[in-house]
Amino acid sequence: MQTAVGVFGGQGYMDGIDAPPLMVGNAGNSIHPAISSLKCPPFIAVELCREHLGVHPCDRRRNIGEYKPLFPSIDFSLAKSDADILWKPDVREKDEELAARGMKFLNWLWTRKEKEIAVVTHSGFLIHTLSAFGNDCHPSVKSEICKPFNNCELRSVVIVDRSMIGSDSPTTNYPGKIPSGPDLPSDAAKEKHPDIGVPK
């Protein structure tokens, strides 16, 4: 949630703003100031798109009640319970189960009215979920889809429901922070645009 808010949140939050912050100052023992929710897209916590479940304590989430005061503008209504009932101390989720959960998440994503959605999650979840795609593409495309993500890496992935081609146009356009720069496969960007990021 800190990553999502840091990338897609508004400017610094100031008292007197008629909207709660996305994240309060110093959340999670950080030294980051509060972040505004103004001019931001909706932020929704979805348990389906979290890391591998089970065994490792670092993959267990806190109670929702602990998150709400830290992230007042994030919608936690989809959580089935306050406590983490999905994480088990003695059973690690299999890769196939994670991939199936990823497909359930994508099915939920299809129900959203937005056409452009940022999914901020863990690398393992993305790799196992995206591995279901690209089987009808060139092997280099399949390889790029399943390539491990770096920490805080941003990638654009377009998933097309072929039955929806030609349907309505996007219904949302948020003026918040949109990462700039080329939208190319990660290892090709520097090769195709060597002048980007070079001081002039």
JSON list of C-alpha atoms in Angstrom, two decimals:
[
{"chain": "A", "resi": 1, "resn": "MET", "atom": "CA", "xyz": [0.00, 0.00, 0.00]},
{"chain": "A", "resi": 2, "resn": "GLN", "atom": "CA", "xyz": [2.89, 2.36, 0.70]},
{"chain": "A", "resi": 3, "resn": "THR", "atom": "CA", "xyz": [4.23, 1.69, -2.80]},
{"chain": "A", "resi": 4, "resn": "ALA", "atom": "CA", "xyz": [0.84, 2.28, -4.45]},
{"chain": "A", "resi": 5, "resn": "VAL", "atom": "CA", "xyz": [0.28, 5.51, -2.55]},
{"chain": "A", "resi": 6, "resn": "GLY", "atom": "CA", "xyz": [3.83, 6.70, -3.23]},
{"chain": "A", "resi": 7, "resn": "VAL", "atom": "CA", "xyz": [3.50, 6.15, -6.98]},
{"chain": "A", "resi": 8, "resn": "PHE", "atom": "CA", "xyz": [-0.12, 7.10, -7.65]},
{"chain": "A", "resi": 9, "resn": "GLY", "atom": "CA", "xyz": [-1.05, 9.32, -4.71]},
{"chain": "A", "resi": 10, "resn": "GLY", "atom": "CA", "xyz": [-1.50, 13.07, -4.80]},
{"chain": "A", "resi": 11, "resn": "GLN", "atom": "CA", "xyz": [0.83, 15.73, -3.48]},
{"chain": "A", "resi": 12, "resn": "GLY", "atom": "CA", "xyz": [1.68, 16.21, 0.17]},
{"chain": "A", "resi": 13, "resn": "TYR", "atom": "CA", "xyz": [-1.31, 16.34, 2.47]},
{"chain": "A", "resi": 14, "resn": "MET", "atom": "CA", "xyz": [-2.05, 19.50, 4.45]},
{"chain": "A", "resi": 15, "resn": "ASP", "atom": "CA", "xyz": [-4.43, 19.97, 7.35]},
{"chain": "A", "resi": 16, "resn": "GLY", "atom": "CA", "xyz": [-7.60, 21.71, 6.31]},
{"chain": "A", "resi": 17, "resn": "ILE", "atom": "CA", "xyz": [-7.94, 19.79, 3.03]},
{"chain": "A", "resi": 18, "resn": "ASP", "atom": "CA", "xyz": [-11.51, 18.54, 2.66]},
{"chain": "A", "resi": 19, "resn": "ALA", "atom": "CA", "xyz": [-10.46, 14.93, 2.02]},
{"chain": "A", "resi": 20, "resn": "PRO", "atom": "CA", "xyz": [-8.73, 12.35, 4.22]},
{"chain": "A", "resi": 21, "resn": "PRO", "atom": "CA", "xyz": [-5.14, 11.47, 3.32]},
{"chain": "A", "resi": 22, "resn": "LEU", "atom": "CA", "xyz": [-4.34, 8.30, 1.38]},
{"chain": "A", "resi": 23, "resn": "MET", "atom": "CA", "xyz": [-1.57, 7.67, 3.89]},
{"chain": "A", "resi": 24, "resn": "VAL", "atom": "CA", "xyz": [-0.89, 9.42, 7.18]},
{"chain": "A", "resi": 25, "resn": "GLY", "atom": "CA", "xyz": [2.58, 10.76, 7.92]},
{"chain": "A", "resi": 26, "resn": "ASN", "atom": "CA", "xyz": [5.19, 8.27, 9.12]},
{"chain": "A", "resi": 27, "resn": "ALA", "atom": "CA", "xyz": [2.98, 5.26, 8.30]},
{"chain": "A", "resi": 28, "resn": "GLY", "atom": "CA", "xyz": [4.63, 1.91, 8.87]},
{"chain": "A", "resi": 29, "resn": "ASN", "atom": "CA", "xyz": [7.61, 3.51, 10.66]},
{"chain": "A", "resi": 30, "resn": "SER", "atom": "CA", "xyz": [8.51, 5.44, 7.53]},
{"chain": "A", "resi": 31, "resn": "ILE", "atom": "CA", "xyz": [9.70, 9.03, 7.57]},
{"chain": "A", "resi": 32, "resn": "HIS", "atom": "CA", "xyz": [7.39, 9.91, 4.69]},
{"chain": "A", "resi": 33, "resn": "PRO", "atom": "CA", "xyz": [4.96, 12.81, 5.09]},
{"chain": "A", "resi": 34, "resn": "ALA", "atom": "CA", "xyz": [1.24, 12.29, 4.66]},
{"chain": "A", "resi": 35, "resn": "ILE", "atom": "CA", "xyz": [0.00, 11.91, 1.06]},
{"chain": "A", "resi": 36, "resn": "SER", "atom": "CA", "xyz": [-3.15, 13.54, -0.25]},
{"chain": "A", "resi": 37, "resn": "SER", "atom": "CA", "xyz": [-6.06, 11.68, -1.83]},
{"chain": "A", "resi": 38, "resn": "LEU", "atom": "CA", "xyz": [-7.08, 14.68, -3.98]},
{"chain": "A", "resi": 39, "resn": "LYS", "atom": "CA", "xyz": [-7.13, 14.10, -7.75]},
{"chain": "A", "resi": 40, "resn": "CYS", "atom": "CA", "xyz": [-6.34, 10.42, -7.26]},
{"chain": "A", "resi": 41, "resn": "PRO", "atom": "CA", "xyz": [-7.97, 7.29, -8.62]},
{"chain": "A", "resi": 42, "resn": "PRO", "atom": "CA", "xyz": [-9.76, 5.00, -6.20]},
{"chain": "A", "resi": 43, "resn": "PHE", "atom": "CA", "xyz": [-7.46, 2.78, -4.15]},
{"chain": "A", "resi": 44, "resn": "ILE", "atom": "CA", "xyz": [-8.93, -0.65, -3.34]},
{"chain": "A", "resi": 45, "resn": "ALA", "atom": "CA", "xyz": [-7.25, -3.33, -1.25]},
{"chain": "A", "resi": 46, "resn": "VAL", "atom": "CA", "xyz": [-7.96, -6.70, -2.88]},
{"chain": "A", "resi": 47, "resn": "GLU", "atom": "CA", "xyz": [-6.83, -9.83, -1.06]},
{"chain": "A", "resi": 48, "resn": "LEU", "atom": "CA", "xyz": [-6.82, -11.91, -4.22]},
{"chain": "A", "resi": 49, "resn": "CYS", "atom": "CA", "xyz": [-3.70, -10.13, -5.51]},
{"chain": "A", "resi": 50, "resn": "ARG", "atom": "CA", "xyz": [-1.41, -10.56, -2.53]},
{"chain": "A", "resi": 51, "resn": "GLU", "atom": "CA", "xyz": [1.82, -12.52, -2.18]},
{"chain": "A", "resi": 52, "resn": "HIS", "atom": "CA", "xyz": [2.20, -16.30, -1.79]},
{"chain": "A", "resi": 53, "resn": "LEU", "atom": "CA", "xyz": [0.19, -17.41, 1.23]},
{"chain": "A", "resi": 54, "resn": "GLY", "atom": "CA", "xyz": [1.40, -19.41, 4.21]},
{"chain": "A", "resi": 55, "resn": "VAL", "atom": "CA", "xyz": [4.44, -20.44, 6.24]},
{"chain": "A", "resi": 56, "resn": "HIS", "atom": "CA", "xyz": [6.56, -17.26, 5.90]},
{"chain": "A", "resi": 57, "resn": "PRO", "atom": "CA", "xyz": [5.55, -14.67, 8.52]},
{"chain": "A", "resi": 58, "resn": "CYS", "atom": "CA", "xyz": [6.53, -11.84, 6.15]},
{"chain": "A", "resi": 59, "resn": "ASP", "atom": "CA", "xyz": [3.66, -12.91, 3.85]},
{"chain": "A", "resi": 60, "resn": "ARG", "atom": "CA", "xyz": [1.05, -12.56, 6.58]},
{"chain": "A", "resi": 61, "resn": "ARG", "atom": "CA", "xyz": [-0.89, -9.32, 6.61]},
{"chain": "A", "resi": 62, "resn": "ARG", "atom": "CA", "xyz": [-1.83, -7.34, 9.68]},
{"chain": "A", "resi": 63, "resn": "ASN", "atom": "CA", "xyz": [-5.42, -6.91, 10.79]},
{"chain": "A", "resi": 64, "resn": "ILE", "atom": "CA", "xyz": [-7.40, -4.50, 8.60]},
{"chain": "A", "resi": 65, "resn": "GLY", "atom": "CA", "xyz": [-8.12, -2.49, 11.73]},
{"chain": "A", "resi": 66, "resn": "GLU", "atom": "CA", "xyz": [-4.40, -1.67, 11.93]},
{"chain": "A", "resi": 67, "resn": "TYR", "atom": "CA", "xyz": [-4.26, -0.51, 8.29]},
{"chain": "A", "resi": 68, "resn": "LYS", "atom": "CA", "xyz": [-7.34, 1.73, 8.24]},
{"chain": "A", "resi": 69, "resn": "PRO", "atom": "CA", "xyz": [-5.90, 4.50, 10.46]},
{"chain": "A", "resi": 70, "resn": "LEU", "atom": "CA", "xyz": [-2.66, 4.50, 8.42]},
{"chain": "A", "resi": 71, "resn": "PHE", "atom": "CA", "xyz": [-4.41, 4.54, 5.01]},
{"chain": "A", "resi": 72, "resn": "PRO", "atom": "CA", "xyz": [-7.75, 6.34, 5.60]},
{"chain": "A", "resi": 73, "resn": "SER", "atom": "CA", "xyz": [-8.71, 6.69, 1.92]},
{"chain": "A", "resi": 74, "resn": "ILE", "atom": "CA", "xyz": [-8.01, 3.12, 0.86]},
{"chain": "A", "resi": 75, "resn": "ASP", "atom": "CA", "xyz": [-11.14, 0.99, 0.47]},
{"chain": "A", "resi": 76, "resn": "PHE", "atom": "CA", "xyz": [-10.78, -2.21, 2.53]},
{"chain": "A", "resi": 77, "resn": "SER", "atom": "CA", "xyz": [-14.40, -3.32, 2.10]},
{"chain": "A", "resi": 78, "resn": "LEU", "atom": "CA", "xyz": [-13.48, -6.39, 0.02]},
{"chain": "A", "resi": 79, "resn": "ALA", "atom": "CA", "xyz": [-11.54, -8.01, 2.89]},
{"chain": "A", "resi": 80, "resn": "LYS", "atom": "CA", "xyz": [-13.51, -10.98, 4.17]},
{"chain": "A", "resi": 81, "resn": "SER", "atom": "CA", "xyz": [-12.35, -10.46, 7.75]},
{"chain": "A", "resi": 82, "resn": "ASP", "atom": "CA", "xyz": [-10.29, -8.16, 9.92]},
{"chain": "A", "resi": 83, "resn": "ALA", "atom": "CA", "xyz": [-7.79, -10.94, 10.66]},
{"chain": "A", "resi": 84, "resn": "ASP", "atom": "CA", "xyz": [-5.74, -12.69, 7.96]},
{"chain": "A", "resi": 85, "resn": "ILE", "atom": "CA", "xyz": [-7.68, -15.94, 7.57]},
{"chain": "A", "resi": 86, "resn": "LEU", "atom": "CA", "xyz": [-5.96, -16.88, 4.29]},
{"chain": "A", "resi": 87, "resn": "TRP", "atom": "CA", "xyz": [-2.44, -17.27, 5.70]},
{"chain": "A", "resi": 88, "resn": "LYS", "atom": "CA", "xyz": [-1.67, -20.62, 7.37]},
{"chain": "A", "resi": 89, "resn": "PRO", "atom": "CA", "xyz": [1.48, -21.17, 9.49]},
{"chain": "A", "resi": 90, "resn": "ASP", "atom": "CA", "xyz": [2.05, -24.73, 8.26]},
{"chain": "A", "resi": 91, "resn": "VAL", "atom": "CA", "xyz": [0.77, -24.75, 4.64]},
{"chain": "A", "resi": 92, "resn": "ARG", "atom": "CA", "xyz": [2.46, -22.90, 1.78]},
{"chain": "A", "resi": 93, "resn": "GLU", "atom": "CA", "xyz": [0.28, -22.05, -1.21]},
{"chain": "A", "resi": 94, "resn": "LYS", "atom": "CA", "xyz": [1.34, -23.98, -4.32]},
{"chain": "A", "resi": 95, "resn": "ASP", "atom": "CA", "xyz": [2.34, -22.07, -7.45]},
{"chain": "A", "resi": 96, "resn": "GLU", "atom": "CA", "xyz": [-0.68, -23.50, -9.28]},
{"chain": "A", "resi": 97, "resn": "GLU", "atom": "CA", "xyz": [-2.98, -22.29, -6.51]},
{"chain": "A", "resi": 98, "resn": "LEU", "atom": "CA", "xyz": [-1.43, -18.83, -6.69]},
{"chain": "A", "resi": 99, "resn": "ALA", "atom": "CA", "xyz": [-1.96, -18.78, -10.48]},
{"chain": "A", "resi": 100, "resn": "ALA", "atom": "CA", "xyz": [-5.60, -19.82, -10.02]},
{"chain": "A", "resi": 101, "resn": "ARG", "atom": "CA", "xyz": [-6.06, -17.06, -7.44]},
{"chain": "A", "resi": 102, "resn": "GLY", "atom": "CA", "xyz": [-4.51, -14.67, -9.94]},
{"chain": "A", "resi": 103, "resn": "MET", "atom": "CA", "xyz": [-7.09, -15.65, -12.53]},
{"chain": "A", "resi": 104, "resn": "LYS", "atom": "CA", "xyz": [-9.87, -15.05, -9.98]},
{"chain": "A", "resi": 105, "resn": "PHE", "atom": "CA", "xyz": [-8.38, -11.61, -9.43]},
{"chain": "A", "resi": 106, "resn": "LEU", "atom": "CA", "xyz": [-8.36, -10.92, -13.18]},
{"chain": "A", "resi": 107, "resn": "ASN", "atom": "CA", "xyz": [-12.00, -12.03, -13.39]},
{"chain": "A", "resi": 108, "resn": "TRP", "atom": "CA", "xyz": [-12.78, -9.52, -10.65]},
{"chain": "A", "resi": 109, "resn": "LEU", "atom": "CA", "xyz": [-10.76, -6.88, -12.52]},
{"chain": "A", "resi": 110, "resn": "TRP", "atom": "CA", "xyz": [-12.97, -7.40, -15.61]},
{"chain": "A", "resi": 111, "resn": "THR", "atom": "CA", "xyz": [-15.96, -6.26, -13.54]},
{"chain": "A", "resi": 112, "resn": "ARG", "atom": "CA", "xyz": [-14.44, -2.82, -12.98]},
{"chain": "A", "resi": 113, "resn": "LYS", "atom": "CA", "xyz": [-15.68, 0.06, -15.14]},
{"chain": "A", "resi": 114, "resn": "GLU", "atom": "CA", "xyz": [-12.20, 1.60, -15.48]},
{"chain": "A", "resi": 115, "resn": "LYS", "atom": "CA", "xyz": [-10.18, 0.73, -18.58]},
{"chain": "A", "resi": 116, "resn": "GLU", "atom": "CA", "xyz": [-6.78, 1.63, -17.12]},
{"chain": "A", "resi": 117, "resn": "ILE", "atom": "CA", "xyz": [-6.00, 0.10, -13.74]},
{"chain": "A", "resi": 118, "resn": "ALA", "atom": "CA", "xyz": [-2.74, -0.04, -11.83]},
{"chain": "A", "resi": 119, "resn": "VAL", "atom": "CA", "xyz": [-2.18, -3.27, -9.94]},
{"chain": "A", "resi": 120, "resn": "VAL", "atom": "CA", "xyz": [0.41, -2.86, -7.21]},
{"chain": "A", "resi": 121, "resn": "THR", "atom": "CA", "xyz": [1.39, -6.23, -5.77]},
{"chain": "A", "resi": 122, "resn": "HIS", "atom": "CA", "xyz": [4.25, -8.68, -5.38]},
{"chain": "A", "resi": 123, "resn": "SER", "atom": "CA", "xyz": [6.45, -10.09, -8.14]},
{"chain": "A", "resi": 124, "resn": "GLY", "atom": "CA", "xyz": [5.54, -13.73, -7.46]},
{"chain": "A", "resi": 125, "resn": "PHE", "atom": "CA", "xyz": [1.84, -13.01, -7.79]},
{"chain": "A", "resi": 126, "resn": "LEU", "atom": "CA", "xyz": [2.37, -11.24, -11.11]},
{"chain": "A", "resi": 127, "resn": "ILE", "atom": "CA", "xyz": [4.69, -13.88, -12.56]},
{"chain": "A", "resi": 128, "resn": "HIS", "atom": "CA", "xyz": [2.31, -16.76, -11.76]},
{"chain": "A", "resi": 129, "resn": "THR", "atom": "CA", "xyz": [-0.77, -14.85, -12.89]},
{"chain": "A", "resi": 130, "resn": "LEU", "atom": "CA", "xyz": [0.72, -13.57, -16.15]},
{"chain": "A", "resi": 131, "resn": "SER", "atom": "CA", "xyz": [2.15, -16.99, -17.02]},
{"chain": "A", "resi": 132, "resn": "ALA", "atom": "CA", "xyz": [-1.36, -17.92, -18.21]},
{"chain": "A", "resi": 133, "resn": "PHE", "atom": "CA", "xyz": [-1.00, -15.40, -21.05]},
{"chain": "A", "resi": 134, "resn": "GLY", "atom": "CA", "xyz": [1.12, -15.21, -24.16]},
{"chain": "A", "resi": 135, "resn": "ASN", "atom": "CA", "xyz": [0.90, -18.84, -25.23]},
{"chain": "A", "resi": 136, "resn": "ASP", "atom": "CA", "xyz": [-0.33, -17.70, -28.64]},
{"chain": "A", "resi": 137, "resn": "CYS", "atom": "CA", "xyz": [2.48, -15.12, -29.00]},
{"chain": "A", "resi": 138, "resn": "HIS", "atom": "CA", "xyz": [6.10, -15.21, -30.12]},
{"chain": "A", "resi": 139, "resn": "PRO", "atom": "CA", "xyz": [8.31, -16.90, -27.45]},
{"chain": "A", "resi": 140, "resn": "SER", "atom": "CA", "xyz": [10.08, -13.59, -26.75]},
{"chain": "A", "resi": 141, "resn": "VAL", "atom": "CA", "xyz": [6.73, -12.04, -25.80]},
{"chain": "A", "resi": 142, "resn": "LYS", "atom": "CA", "xyz": [5.91, -14.96, -23.49]},
{"chain": "A", "resi": 143, "resn": "SER", "atom": "CA", "xyz": [9.38, -14.61, -21.97]},
{"chain": "A", "resi": 144, "resn": "GLU", "atom": "CA", "xyz": [8.88, -10.88, -21.36]},
{"chain": "A", "resi": 145, "resn": "ILE", "atom": "CA", "xyz": [5.47, -11.46, -19.76]},
{"chain": "A", "resi": 146, "resn": "CYS", "atom": "CA", "xyz": [6.90, -14.01, -17.30]},
{"chain": "A", "resi": 147, "resn": "LYS", "atom": "CA", "xyz": [10.14, -12.16, -16.53]},
{"chain": "A", "resi": 148, "resn": "PRO", "atom": "CA", "xyz": [10.64, -11.50, -12.79]},
{"chain": "A", "resi": 149, "resn": "PHE", "atom": "CA", "xyz": [9.90, -7.96, -11.66]},
{"chain": "A", "resi": 150, "resn": "ASN", "atom": "CA", "xyz": [12.44, -5.78, -9.89]},
{"chain": "A", "resi": 151, "resn": "ASN", "atom": "CA", "xyz": [11.49, -4.11, -6.63]},
{"chain": "A", "resi": 152, "resn": "CYS", "atom": "CA", "xyz": [9.10, -1.20, -7.36]},
{"chain": "A", "resi": 153, "resn": "GLU", "atom": "CA", "xyz": [9.28, -1.84, -11.11]},
{"chain": "A", "resi": 154, "resn": "LEU", "atom": "CA", "xyz": [6.48, -0.41, -13.23]},
{"chain": "A", "resi": 155, "resn": "ARG", "atom": "CA", "xyz": [5.30, -2.27, -16.34]},
{"chain": "A", "resi": 156, "resn": "SER", "atom": "CA", "xyz": [2.33, -1.77, -18.59]},
{"chain": "A", "resi": 157, "resn": "VAL", "atom": "CA", "xyz": [0.41, -4.85, -19.64]},
{"chain": "A", "resi": 158, "resn": "VAL", "atom": "CA", "xyz": [-2.60, -4.70, -21.91]},
{"chain": "A", "resi": 159, "resn": "ILE", "atom": "CA", "xyz": [-4.99, -7.60, -21.52]},
{"chain": "A", "resi": 160, "resn": "VAL", "atom": "CA", "xyz": [-7.68, -7.64, -24.18]},
{"chain": "A", "resi": 161, "resn": "ASP", "atom": "CA", "xyz": [-10.94, -9.49, -23.92]},
{"chain": "A", "resi": 162, "resn": "ARG", "atom": "CA", "xyz": [-11.42, -10.14, -27.62]},
{"chain": "A", "resi": 163, "resn": "SER", "atom": "CA", "xyz": [-15.18, -10.25, -27.15]},
{"chain": "A", "resi": 164, "resn": "MET", "atom": "CA", "xyz": [-15.09, -6.62, -25.99]},
{"chain": "A", "resi": 165, "resn": "ILE", "atom": "CA", "xyz": [-13.13, -5.11, -28.91]},
{"chain": "A", "resi": 166, "resn": "GLY", "atom": "CA", "xyz": [-14.95, -2.02, -30.16]},
{"chain": "A", "resi": 167, "resn": "SER", "atom": "CA", "xyz": [-16.90, -1.47, -26.94]},
{"chain": "A", "resi": 168, "resn": "ASP", "atom": "CA", "xyz": [-17.19, 1.76, -24.96]},
{"chain": "A", "resi": 169, "resn": "SER", "atom": "CA", "xyz": [-14.29, 4.12, -24.36]},
{"chain": "A", "resi": 170, "resn": "PRO", "atom": "CA", "xyz": [-12.59, 4.63, -20.97]},
{"chain": "A", "resi": 171, "resn": "THR", "atom": "CA", "xyz": [-14.82, 6.16, -18.31]},
{"chain": "A", "resi": 172, "resn": "THR", "atom": "CA", "xyz": [-12.14, 7.51, -16.01]},
{"chain": "A", "resi": 173, "resn": "ASN", "atom": "CA", "xyz": [-9.21, 9.86, -16.37]},
{"chain": "A", "resi": 174, "resn": "TYR", "atom": "CA", "xyz": [-7.45, 10.89, -13.18]},
{"chain": "A", "resi": 175, "resn": "PRO", "atom": "CA", "xyz": [-5.11, 13.90, -13.30]},
{"chain": "A", "resi": 176, "resn": "GLY", "atom": "CA", "xyz": [-2.85, 12.53, -10.56]},
{"chain": "A", "resi": 177, "resn": "LYS", "atom": "CA", "xyz": [0.73, 11.38, -10.99]},
{"chain": "A", "resi": 178, "resn": "ILE", "atom": "CA", "xyz": [1.10, 9.16, -14.04]},
{"chain": "A", "resi": 179, "resn": "PRO", "atom": "CA", "xyz": [4.62, 7.77, -14.49]},
{"chain": "A", "resi": 180, "resn": "SER", "atom": "CA", "xyz": [6.23, 9.28, -17.56]},
{"chain": "A", "resi": 181, "resn": "GLY", "atom": "CA", "xyz": [8.66, 7.76, -20.04]},
{"chain": "A", "resi": 182, "resn": "PRO", "atom": "CA", "xyz": [8.61, 5.11, -22.72]},
{"chain": "A", "resi": 183, "resn": "ASP", "atom": "CA", "xyz": [6.31, 2.16, -22.31]},
{"chain": "A", "resi": 184, "resn": "LEU", "atom": "CA", "xyz": [8.58, -0.50, -23.73]},
{"chain": "A", "resi": 185, "resn": "PRO", "atom": "CA", "xyz": [9.64, -3.97, -22.62]},
{"chain": "A", "resi": 186, "resn": "SER", "atom": "CA", "xyz": [11.98, -3.51, -19.66]},
{"chain": "A", "resi": 187, "resn": "ASP", "atom": "CA", "xyz": [15.27, -4.61, -21.22]},
{"chain": "A", "resi": 188, "resn": "ALA", "atom": "CA", "xyz": [14.58, -2.94, -24.57]},
{"chain": "A", "resi": 189, "resn": "ALA", "atom": "CA", "xyz": [13.83, 0.56, -23.28]},
{"chain": "A", "resi": 190, "resn": "LYS", "atom": "CA", "xyz": [17.43, 1.63, -22.69]},
{"chain": "A", "resi": 191, "resn": "GLU", "atom": "CA", "xyz": [18.60, 0.10, -25.97]},
{"chain": "A", "resi": 192, "resn": "LYS", "atom": "CA", "xyz": [15.92, 1.83, -28.06]},
{"chain": "A", "resi": 193, "resn": "HIS", "atom": "CA", "xyz": [16.14, 5.16, -26.21]},
{"chain": "A", "resi": 194, "resn": "PRO", "atom": "CA", "xyz": [19.76, 5.59, -25.02]},
{"chain": "A", "resi": 195, "resn": "ASP", "atom": "CA", "xyz": [19.33, 9.37, -24.64]},
{"chain": "A", "resi": 196, "resn": "ILE", "atom": "CA", "xyz": [16.59, 9.12, -21.99]},
{"chain": "A", "resi": 197, "resn": "GLY", "atom": "CA", "xyz": [17.89, 9.93, -18.56]},
{"chain": "A", "resi": 198, "resn": "VAL", "atom": "CA", "xyz": [21.17, 11.33, -19.92]},
{"chain": "A", "resi": 199, "resn": "PRO", "atom": "CA", "xyz": [21.84, 14.91, -18.71]},
{"chain": "A", "resi": 200, "resn": "LYS", "atom": "CA", "xyz": [21.90, 17.48, -21.52]}
]
